[in-house]
Amino acid sequence: MTIFRINMNEDQKNIITQTANYVQSISEKDSSGHDWWHIYRVYNLALKISELEGGEKFVIELSALLHDLDDWKLNGGEETGKAESWLEKVGVKNEERTRILRVIGEVSFKGAGVETRTTTIEAKIVQDADRLDAIGAIGIARTFAYGGNKNRIIYDPGIKPVRHNSFDAYKNNTAPTINHFYEKLLLLKNRLNTKTARKIAQNRHEFMEKFLLQFFSEWDNIF
Ligand code: ADP
Ligand code: NI
């Protein structure tokens, strides 16, 4: 596998630094689990995965940094186009801009029954890194942060998890946070693209299963 970073020129390195600063300034105050440190972790994890899986670093780095900027969850469901404007502003070439925007468009989860196909190795890697940050201990923490931020209750035994077969159904759901584990998080380990990510996912997945077992034993007073 070829790593292209060696060929990254000073201009490209500058663009990455500027982009990191820009995204940090926008996401610093987020309290929905999509704060700067989520972006930072996804960026680093994507780079780690790409050491073993390949892909073009410039595209991976910029896509990872910008992947949540226009996310529907953070922009009240509006199309915002912030990533595109930013890439234009810092002078990323047309052809590269298109590739990066395509990666960003392919990253997000849209419901258990909705296919999210990735068409490039760069998209596969960034999607895997984003999904790995949604599971394990950090995934659990982020999920409850998100639930609180969106005024969701923790759990209601009367509201069962559902399989969302359309992006709209997924987007519009307001179920308790525990349901999100069954509607998305526990499904992720079988929806990763790369072997490297599947390996990393294993123990994060088991940790979530343990957490849920403990949660329900406490709920039901099983000692
Ligand atoms: P994606 O684009 O695949 O949704 P993100 O990086 O935007 O990935 O982060 C998704 C994270 O946001 C989830 O893993 C979870 O922590 C949180 N989240 C999203 N939807 C919900 C929900 N309905 N309930 C609880 N947490 C949620
Ligand atoms: Ni993300």
JSON list of C-alpha atoms in Angstrom, two decimals, residues 139-213:
[
{"chain": "A", "resi": 139, "resn": "GLY", "atom": "CA", "xyz": [-18.99, 5.84, 22.22]},
{"chain": "A", "resi": 140, "resn": "ILE", "atom": "CA", "xyz": [-21.05, 5.31, 25.38]},
{"chain": "A", "resi": 141, "resn": "ALA", "atom": "CA", "xyz": [-20.01, 8.70, 26.76]},
{"chain": "A", "resi": 142, "resn": "ARG", "atom": "CA", "xyz": [-20.80, 10.45, 23.47]},
{"chain": "A", "resi": 143, "resn": "THR", "atom": "CA", "xyz": [-24.18, 8.79, 23.17]},
{"chain": "A", "resi": 144, "resn": "PHE", "atom": "CA", "xyz": [-25.39, 10.00, 26.56]},
{"chain": "A", "resi": 145, "resn": "ALA", "atom": "CA", "xyz": [-23.95, 13.44, 25.88]},
{"chain": "A", "resi": 146, "resn": "TYR", "atom": "CA", "xyz": [-25.93, 13.53, 22.64]},
{"chain": "A", "resi": 147, "resn": "GLY", "atom": "CA", "xyz": [-29.09, 12.28, 24.37]},
{"chain": "A", "resi": 148, "resn": "GLY", "atom": "CA", "xyz": [-28.84, 14.99, 27.04]},
{"chain": "A", "resi": 149, "resn": "ASN", "atom": "CA", "xyz": [-28.11, 17.65, 24.46]},
{"chain": "A", "resi": 150, "resn": "LYS", "atom": "CA", "xyz": [-31.25, 16.62, 22.54]},
{"chain": "A", "resi": 151, "resn": "ASN", "atom": "CA", "xyz": [-33.40, 16.30, 25.68]},
{"chain": "A", "resi": 152, "resn": "ARG", "atom": "CA", "xyz": [-33.78, 12.52, 25.43]},
{"chain": "A", "resi": 153, "resn": "ILE", "atom": "CA", "xyz": [-34.50, 10.39, 28.49]},
{"chain": "A", "resi": 154, "resn": "ILE", "atom": "CA", "xyz": [-32.02, 7.63, 29.37]},
{"chain": "A", "resi": 155, "resn": "TYR", "atom": "CA", "xyz": [-34.35, 4.64, 29.12]},
{"chain": "A", "resi": 156, "resn": "ASP", "atom": "CA", "xyz": [-38.02, 3.71, 29.03]},
{"chain": "A", "resi": 157, "resn": "PRO", "atom": "CA", "xyz": [-38.83, -0.03, 29.09]},
{"chain": "A", "resi": 158, "resn": "GLY", "atom": "CA", "xyz": [-42.09, 0.69, 27.28]},
{"chain": "A", "resi": 159, "resn": "ILE", "atom": "CA", "xyz": [-40.36, 2.11, 24.19]},
{"chain": "A", "resi": 160, "resn": "LYS", "atom": "CA", "xyz": [-38.74, -0.64, 22.13]},
{"chain": "A", "resi": 161, "resn": "PRO", "atom": "CA", "xyz": [-35.88, -0.11, 19.67]},
{"chain": "A", "resi": 162, "resn": "VAL", "atom": "CA", "xyz": [-36.87, -0.08, 16.00]},
{"chain": "A", "resi": 163, "resn": "ARG", "atom": "CA", "xyz": [-35.09, -0.75, 12.73]},
{"chain": "A", "resi": 164, "resn": "HIS", "atom": "CA", "xyz": [-35.11, 2.47, 10.69]},
{"chain": "A", "resi": 165, "resn": "ASN", "atom": "CA", "xyz": [-35.59, 1.73, 7.03]},
{"chain": "A", "resi": 166, "resn": "SER", "atom": "CA", "xyz": [-35.33, 5.30, 5.81]},
{"chain": "A", "resi": 167, "resn": "PHE", "atom": "CA", "xyz": [-33.05, 8.20, 6.61]},
{"chain": "A", "resi": 168, "resn": "ASP", "atom": "CA", "xyz": [-36.11, 10.32, 7.50]},
{"chain": "A", "resi": 169, "resn": "ALA", "atom": "CA", "xyz": [-37.35, 7.78, 10.04]},
{"chain": "A", "resi": 170, "resn": "TYR", "atom": "CA", "xyz": [-33.86, 7.62, 11.59]},
{"chain": "A", "resi": 171, "resn": "LYS", "atom": "CA", "xyz": [-33.52, 11.41, 11.64]},
{"chain": "A", "resi": 172, "resn": "ASN", "atom": "CA", "xyz": [-36.91, 12.07, 13.18]},
{"chain": "A", "resi": 173, "resn": "ASN", "atom": "CA", "xyz": [-36.74, 9.54, 16.00]},
{"chain": "A", "resi": 174, "resn": "THR", "atom": "CA", "xyz": [-36.76, 10.85, 19.57]},
{"chain": "A", "resi": 175, "resn": "ALA", "atom": "CA", "xyz": [-36.40, 7.56, 21.43]},
{"chain": "A", "resi": 176, "resn": "PRO", "atom": "CA", "xyz": [-34.55, 7.14, 24.75]},
{"chain": "A", "resi": 177, "resn": "THR", "atom": "CA", "xyz": [-30.78, 7.01, 24.49]},
{"chain": "A", "resi": 178, "resn": "ILE", "atom": "CA", "xyz": [-30.42, 3.30, 25.37]},
{"chain": "A", "resi": 179, "resn": "ASN", "atom": "CA", "xyz": [-32.36, 2.48, 22.20]},
{"chain": "A", "resi": 180, "resn": "HIS", "atom": "CA", "xyz": [-29.56, 3.99, 20.14]},
{"chain": "A", "resi": 181, "resn": "PHE", "atom": "CA", "xyz": [-27.34, 1.08, 21.14]},
{"chain": "A", "resi": 182, "resn": "TYR", "atom": "CA", "xyz": [-29.73, -1.34, 19.43]},
{"chain": "A", "resi": 183, "resn": "GLU", "atom": "CA", "xyz": [-30.59, 0.96, 16.54]},
{"chain": "A", "resi": 184, "resn": "LYS", "atom": "CA", "xyz": [-27.00, 1.76, 15.62]},
{"chain": "A", "resi": 185, "resn": "LEU", "atom": "CA", "xyz": [-24.06, 1.18, 17.95]},
{"chain": "A", "resi": 186, "resn": "LEU", "atom": "CA", "xyz": [-24.22, -2.62, 18.29]},
{"chain": "A", "resi": 187, "resn": "LEU", "atom": "CA", "xyz": [-24.60, -2.95, 14.51]},
{"chain": "A", "resi": 188, "resn": "LEU", "atom": "CA", "xyz": [-21.45, -1.04, 13.67]},
{"chain": "A", "resi": 189, "resn": "LYS", "atom": "CA", "xyz": [-18.90, -3.81, 14.16]},
{"chain": "A", "resi": 190, "resn": "ASN", "atom": "CA", "xyz": [-20.42, -5.69, 11.21]},
{"chain": "A", "resi": 191, "resn": "ARG", "atom": "CA", "xyz": [-20.55, -2.61, 9.06]},
{"chain": "A", "resi": 192, "resn": "LEU", "atom": "CA", "xyz": [-16.92, -1.63, 9.00]},
{"chain": "A", "resi": 193, "resn": "ASN", "atom": "CA", "xyz": [-15.00, -1.52, 5.75]},
{"chain": "A", "resi": 194, "resn": "THR", "atom": "CA", "xyz": [-11.42, -2.37, 6.67]},
{"chain": "A", "resi": 195, "resn": "LYS", "atom": "CA", "xyz": [-9.78, -5.30, 8.40]},
{"chain": "A", "resi": 196, "resn": "THR", "atom": "CA", "xyz": [-7.81, -2.93, 10.63]},
{"chain": "A", "resi": 197, "resn": "ALA", "atom": "CA", "xyz": [-11.00, -1.26, 11.91]},
{"chain": "A", "resi": 198, "resn": "ARG", "atom": "CA", "xyz": [-12.72, -4.61, 12.48]},
{"chain": "A", "resi": 199, "resn": "LYS", "atom": "CA", "xyz": [-9.85, -5.64, 14.75]},
{"chain": "A", "resi": 200, "resn": "ILE", "atom": "CA", "xyz": [-10.02, -2.41, 16.76]},
{"chain": "A", "resi": 201, "resn": "ALA", "atom": "CA", "xyz": [-13.82, -2.73, 17.05]},
{"chain": "A", "resi": 202, "resn": "GLN", "atom": "CA", "xyz": [-13.84, -6.09, 18.75]},
{"chain": "A", "resi": 203, "resn": "ASN", "atom": "CA", "xyz": [-12.99, -5.04, 22.27]},
{"chain": "A", "resi": 204, "resn": "ARG", "atom": "CA", "xyz": [-14.95, -1.78, 22.03]},
{"chain": "A", "resi": 205, "resn": "HIS", "atom": "CA", "xyz": [-18.01, -3.80, 21.03]},
{"chain": "A", "resi": 206, "resn": "GLU", "atom": "CA", "xyz": [-17.60, -6.25, 23.91]},
{"chain": "A", "resi": 207, "resn": "PHE", "atom": "CA", "xyz": [-17.26, -3.33, 26.32]},
{"chain": "A", "resi": 208, "resn": "MET", "atom": "CA", "xyz": [-20.65, -1.95, 25.18]},
{"chain": "A", "resi": 209, "resn": "GLU", "atom": "CA", "xyz": [-22.25, -5.37, 25.64]},
{"chain": "A", "resi": 210, "resn": "LYS", "atom": "CA", "xyz": [-20.89, -5.54, 29.18]},
{"chain": "A", "resi": 211, "resn": "PHE", "atom": "CA", "xyz": [-22.14, -2.04, 29.89]},
{"chain": "A", "resi": 212, "resn": "LEU", "atom": "CA", "xyz": [-25.65, -2.95, 28.74]},
{"chain": "A", "resi": 213, "resn": "LEU", "atom": "CA", "xyz": [-25.70, -6.17, 30.78]}
]
